[in-house]
GROMACS .gro file of C-alpha atoms in nm:
model
  248
    1UNK     CA    1  12.873  10.146  11.962
    2UNK     CA    2  12.635  10.421  12.044
    3UNK     CA    3  12.449  10.534  11.693
    4UNK     CA    4  12.432  10.903  11.619
    5UNK     CA    5  12.078  11.021  11.488
    6UNK     CA    6  12.088  11.396  11.392
    7UNK     CA    7  11.748  11.575  11.453
    8UNK     CA    8  11.725  11.832  11.149
    9UNK     CA    9  11.437  12.017  11.311
   10UNK     CA   10  11.660  12.343  11.339
   11UNK     CA   11  11.757  12.351  10.973
   12UNK     CA   12  11.361  12.365  10.902
   13UNK     CA   13  11.334  12.639  11.157
   14UNK     CA   14  11.579  12.848  10.950
   15UNK     CA   15  11.395  12.768  10.623
   16UNK     CA   16  11.065  12.867  10.770
   17UNK     CA   17  11.185  13.204  10.888
   18UNK     CA   18  11.219  13.309  10.539
   19UNK     CA   19  10.999  13.083  10.324
   20UNK     CA   20  11.108  12.908  10.022
   21UNK     CA   21  11.333  12.596  10.037
   22UNK     CA   22  11.651  12.725  10.149
   23UNK     CA   23  11.846  12.572  10.359
   24UNK     CA   24  11.733  12.226  10.251
   25UNK     CA   25  11.623  11.990  10.517
   26UNK     CA   26  11.677  11.722  10.275
   27UNK     CA   27  12.031  11.844  10.162
   28UNK     CA   28  12.128  11.872  10.535
   29UNK     CA   29  12.015  11.525  10.595
   30UNK     CA   30  12.222  11.380  10.309
   31UNK     CA   31  12.521  11.546  10.437
   32UNK     CA   32  12.485  11.422  10.776
   33UNK     CA   33  12.431  11.063  10.626
   34UNK     CA   34  12.746  11.122  10.396
   35UNK     CA   35  12.942  11.244  10.707
   36UNK     CA   36  12.871  10.907  10.884
   37UNK     CA   37  12.543  10.967  11.102
   38UNK     CA   38  12.358  10.622  11.140
   39UNK     CA   39  12.015  10.803  11.164
   40UNK     CA   40  11.810  11.102  11.110
   41UNK     CA   41  11.560  11.228  11.345
   42UNK     CA   42  11.280  11.471  11.274
   43UNK     CA   43  10.983  11.588  11.531
   44UNK     CA   44  10.673  11.694  11.325
   45UNK     CA   45  10.432  11.919  11.547
   46UNK     CA   46  10.064  12.013  11.466
   47UNK     CA   47  10.160  12.378  11.434
   48UNK     CA   48  10.438  12.296  11.182
   49UNK     CA   49  10.675  12.543  11.349
   50UNK     CA   50  10.964  12.363  11.180
   51UNK     CA   51  10.937  12.013  11.018
   52UNK     CA   52  10.637  11.971  10.799
   53UNK     CA   53  10.448  11.657  10.693
   54UNK     CA   54  10.624  11.693  10.354
   55UNK     CA   55  10.955  11.672  10.499
   56UNK     CA   56  10.882  11.353  10.672
   57UNK     CA   57  10.793  11.183  10.349
   58UNK     CA   58  11.085  11.328  10.157
   59UNK     CA   59  11.341  11.248  10.410
   60UNK     CA   60  11.184  10.880  10.459
   61UNK     CA   61  11.300  10.822  10.081
   62UNK     CA   62  11.620  10.952  10.147
   63UNK     CA   63  11.688  10.751  10.466
   64UNK     CA   64  11.538  10.405  10.376
   65UNK     CA   65  11.801  10.151  10.317
   66UNK     CA   66  12.096  10.407  10.405
   67UNK     CA   67  12.030  10.468  10.797
   68UNK     CA   68  11.766  10.446  11.061
   69UNK     CA   69  11.459  10.706  11.036
   70UNK     CA   70  11.316  10.840  11.379
   71UNK     CA   71  10.989  11.026  11.380
   72UNK     CA   72  10.924  11.197  11.717
   73UNK     CA   73  10.604  11.320  11.814
   74UNK     CA   74  10.303  11.344  12.042
   75UNK     CA   75  10.061  11.041  11.968
   76UNK     CA   76   9.783  11.216  12.166
   77UNK     CA   77   9.788  11.522  11.940
   78UNK     CA   78   9.483  11.502  11.680
   79UNK     CA   79   9.504  11.599  11.302
   80UNK     CA   80   9.515  11.962  11.239
   81UNK     CA   81   9.521  12.118  10.914
   82UNK     CA   82   9.774  11.999  10.689
   83UNK     CA   83   9.910  11.778  10.980
   84UNK     CA   84   9.763  11.454  10.931
   85UNK     CA   85   9.873  11.313  11.292
   86UNK     CA   86  10.166  11.106  11.415
   87UNK     CA   87  10.009  10.753  11.334
   88UNK     CA   88   9.938  10.868  10.969
   89UNK     CA   89  10.275  10.981  10.923
   90UNK     CA   90  10.419  10.669  11.051
   91UNK     CA   91  10.189  10.458  10.839
   92UNK     CA   92  10.311  10.662  10.523
   93UNK     CA   93  10.663  10.625  10.604
   94UNK     CA   94  10.744  10.291  10.781
   95UNK     CA   95  11.023  10.430  10.998
   96UNK     CA   96  11.295  10.236  11.178
   97UNK     CA   97  11.182  10.408  11.498
   98UNK     CA   98  10.878  10.613  11.627
   99UNK     CA   99  10.973  10.793  11.961
  100UNK     CA  100  10.657  10.907  12.150
  101UNK     CA  101  10.698  11.242  12.352
  102UNK     CA  102  10.426  11.426  12.546
  103UNK     CA  103  10.480  11.766  12.399
  104UNK     CA  104  10.216  12.050  12.325
  105UNK     CA  105  10.190  12.376  12.118
  106UNK     CA  106  10.280  12.585  12.421
  107UNK     CA  107  10.622  12.414  12.473
  108UNK     CA  108  10.920  12.568  12.290
  109UNK     CA  109  11.091  12.228  12.304
  110UNK     CA  110  11.031  11.912  12.451
  111UNK     CA  111  11.065  11.930  12.847
  112UNK     CA  112  10.955  11.639  13.017
  113UNK     CA  113  10.881  11.258  12.969
  114UNK     CA  114  10.555  11.058  13.029
  115UNK     CA  115  10.399  10.992  13.349
  116UNK     CA  116  10.498  10.645  13.433
  117UNK     CA  117  10.315  10.399  13.505
  118UNK     CA  118  10.020  10.637  13.500
  119UNK     CA  119  10.026  10.689  13.113
  120UNK     CA  120  10.064  10.314  13.033
  121UNK     CA  121   9.679  10.267  12.987
  122UNK     CA  122   9.629  10.572  12.736
  123UNK     CA  123   9.981  10.450  12.560
  124UNK     CA  124   9.869  10.080  12.502
  125UNK     CA  125   9.625  10.121  12.190
  126UNK     CA  126   9.884  10.383  12.041
  127UNK     CA  127  10.180  10.179  12.079
  128UNK     CA  128  10.010   9.863  11.943
  129UNK     CA  129   9.884  10.077  11.612
  130UNK     CA  130  10.220  10.217  11.568
  131UNK     CA  131  10.417   9.878  11.578
  132UNK     CA  132  10.216   9.778  11.283
  133UNK     CA  133  10.401  10.044  11.084
  134UNK     CA  134  10.722  10.129  11.258
  135UNK     CA  135  11.039   9.889  11.332
  136UNK     CA  136  11.026   9.974  11.696
  137UNK     CA  137  10.844  10.214  11.957
  138UNK     CA  138  11.075  10.443  12.203
  139UNK     CA  139  10.902  10.643  12.477
  140UNK     CA  140  11.037  10.959  12.609
  141UNK     CA  141  11.103  10.951  12.988
  142UNK     CA  142  11.227  11.158  13.276
  143UNK     CA  143  11.588  11.092  13.398
  144UNK     CA  144  11.517  10.937  13.738
  145UNK     CA  145  11.208  10.722  13.648
  146UNK     CA  146  11.242  10.363  13.734
  147UNK     CA  147  10.914  10.209  13.699
  148UNK     CA  148  10.933  10.101  13.359
  149UNK     CA  149  10.818   9.734  13.337
  150UNK     CA  150  10.484   9.852  13.212
  151UNK     CA  151  10.635   9.960  12.887
  152UNK     CA  152  10.752   9.624  12.791
  153UNK     CA  153  10.409   9.513  12.856
  154UNK     CA  154  10.267   9.726  12.579
  155UNK     CA  155  10.529   9.671  12.341
  156UNK     CA  156  10.763   9.945  12.383
  157UNK     CA  157  11.119   9.830  12.287
  158UNK     CA  158  11.309  10.147  12.407
  159UNK     CA  159  11.326  10.431  12.617
  160UNK     CA  160  11.476  10.792  12.554
  161UNK     CA  161  11.607  10.960  12.868
  162UNK     CA  162  11.521  11.353  12.855
  163UNK     CA  163  11.876  11.464  12.932
  164UNK     CA  164  11.772  11.846  12.964
  165UNK     CA  165  11.847  11.875  13.322
  166UNK     CA  166  12.144  11.676  13.314
  167UNK     CA  167  12.287  11.925  13.044
  168UNK     CA  168  12.161  12.228  13.229
  169UNK     CA  169  12.333  12.104  13.555
  170UNK     CA  170  12.649  12.076  13.353
  171UNK     CA  171  12.645  12.436  13.260
  172UNK     CA  172  12.540  12.589  13.604
  173UNK     CA  173  12.650  12.345  13.882
  174UNK     CA  174  12.774  12.027  13.978
  175UNK     CA  175  12.576  11.759  13.770
  176UNK     CA  176  12.643  11.462  13.965
  177UNK     CA  177  12.309  11.423  14.096
  178UNK     CA  178  12.137  11.505  13.744
  179UNK     CA  179  12.389  11.241  13.613
  180UNK     CA  180  12.286  10.976  13.876
  181UNK     CA  181  11.920  11.018  13.786
  182UNK     CA  182  12.003  10.938  13.408
  183UNK     CA  183  12.225  10.618  13.537
  184UNK     CA  184  11.908  10.512  13.756
  185UNK     CA  185  11.676  10.526  13.475
  186UNK     CA  186  11.923  10.353  13.237
  187UNK     CA  187  11.957  10.062  13.498
  188UNK     CA  188  11.575  10.022  13.545
  189UNK     CA  189  11.534  10.017  13.172
  190UNK     CA  190  11.790   9.723  13.116
  191UNK     CA  191  11.655   9.527  13.389
  192UNK     CA  192  11.327   9.544  13.229
  193UNK     CA  193  11.452   9.450  12.892
  194UNK     CA  194  11.443   9.803  12.721
  195UNK     CA  195  11.731   9.958  12.529
  196UNK     CA  196  11.838  10.296  12.623
  197UNK     CA  197  11.847  10.623  12.396
  198UNK     CA  198  11.920  10.947  12.528
  199UNK     CA  199  11.850  11.313  12.390
  200UNK     CA  200  11.817  11.674  12.435
  201UNK     CA  201  12.071  11.930  12.486
  202UNK     CA  202  12.352  11.687  12.449
  203UNK     CA  203  12.674  11.827  12.323
  204UNK     CA  204  13.038  11.763  12.253
  205UNK     CA  205  13.110  11.884  12.631
  206UNK     CA  206  12.852  11.695  12.826
  207UNK     CA  207  12.832  11.376  12.606
  208UNK     CA  208  13.157  11.201  12.727
  209UNK     CA  209  13.043  11.183  13.076
  210UNK     CA  210  12.706  11.060  12.991
  211UNK     CA  211  12.862  10.771  12.803
  212UNK     CA  212  13.097  10.696  13.062
  213UNK     CA  213  12.827  10.608  13.308
  214UNK     CA  214  12.586  10.466  13.067
  215UNK     CA  215  12.837  10.297  12.828
  216UNK     CA  216  12.570  10.083  12.654
  217UNK     CA  217  12.368  10.369  12.528
  218UNK     CA  218  12.191  10.250  12.202
  219UNK     CA  219  12.151  10.596  12.054
  220UNK     CA  220  12.178  10.961  12.106
  221UNK     CA  221  11.971  11.216  11.923
  222UNK     CA  222  12.148  11.538  11.869
  223UNK     CA  223  12.014  11.853  11.682
  224UNK     CA  224  12.051  12.199  11.823
  225UNK     CA  225  12.413  12.169  11.953
  226UNK     CA  226  12.526  12.001  11.633
  227UNK     CA  227  12.360  12.276  11.424
  228UNK     CA  228  12.511  12.544  11.620
  229UNK     CA  229  12.848  12.407  11.675
  230UNK     CA  230  12.832  12.352  11.292
  231UNK     CA  231  12.730  12.716  11.227
  232UNK     CA  232  13.035  12.839  11.411
  233UNK     CA  233  13.295  12.604  11.289
  234UNK     CA  234  13.164  12.679  10.937
  235UNK     CA  235  13.140  13.040  10.962
  236UNK     CA  236  13.533  13.108  10.905
  237UNK     CA  237  13.565  12.918  10.580
  238UNK     CA  238  13.245  13.058  10.460
  239UNK     CA  239  13.362  13.421  10.522
  240UNK     CA  240  13.706  13.306  10.351
  241UNK     CA  241  13.514  13.206  10.050
  242UNK     CA  242  13.304  13.500  10.005
  243UNK     CA  243  13.632  13.697  10.045
  244UNK     CA  244  13.814  13.503   9.766
  245UNK     CA  245  13.525  13.559   9.543
  246UNK     CA  246  13.511  13.935   9.607
  247UNK     CA  247  13.899  13.980   9.559
  248UNK     CA  248  13.867  13.805   9.191
   0.00000   0.00000   0.00000
């Protein structure tokens, strides 16, 4: 069965917009775990726009022995201010999985994978260091990438297919070409001995079709869609609850 790892970054965005501790990232993660999610994902960034280093530490305590903890991040981003760097966060928390993503401050969200095989040489020492403290290493790759054997040689266990273009195609046009790109990458990964994760803009509408063509997906990471869907479905009972209070 494909595992669901819930990305709680958007909870942190809302909390940070007002200051304080509400909504609680830890409470949100606990709720997802109690609902049956098999993992929790965070993506701390040097600019601390959402998940902060302290969140990473607190969620590690919550997740260990309960669900898989997945920390995403750019391994090339140096420490800055209160951000100690990805390696240090992984060393302090020992997550089940660390997912390497080549993002920068200028990106609103992750929007591309590593350049392969070109980035293999740069990734090698970082993967070696991270494997000492994490259960496994996964690498974010573009849909359509097929030259993946070098990842196995440096100790990578999984890839995560960047599904943003697929999700966008599902909204605006025929998504068959974008879906085929995901399939090609999944097949190449399996042939190389890698397990396959997927993530970015997956939702209840486009996920079934992706799983139909890649039935052996190991894990999907879903955050933005899940949080926004929960907002809409939860608004009615919340409004009803406040109306009931005001009627008493």
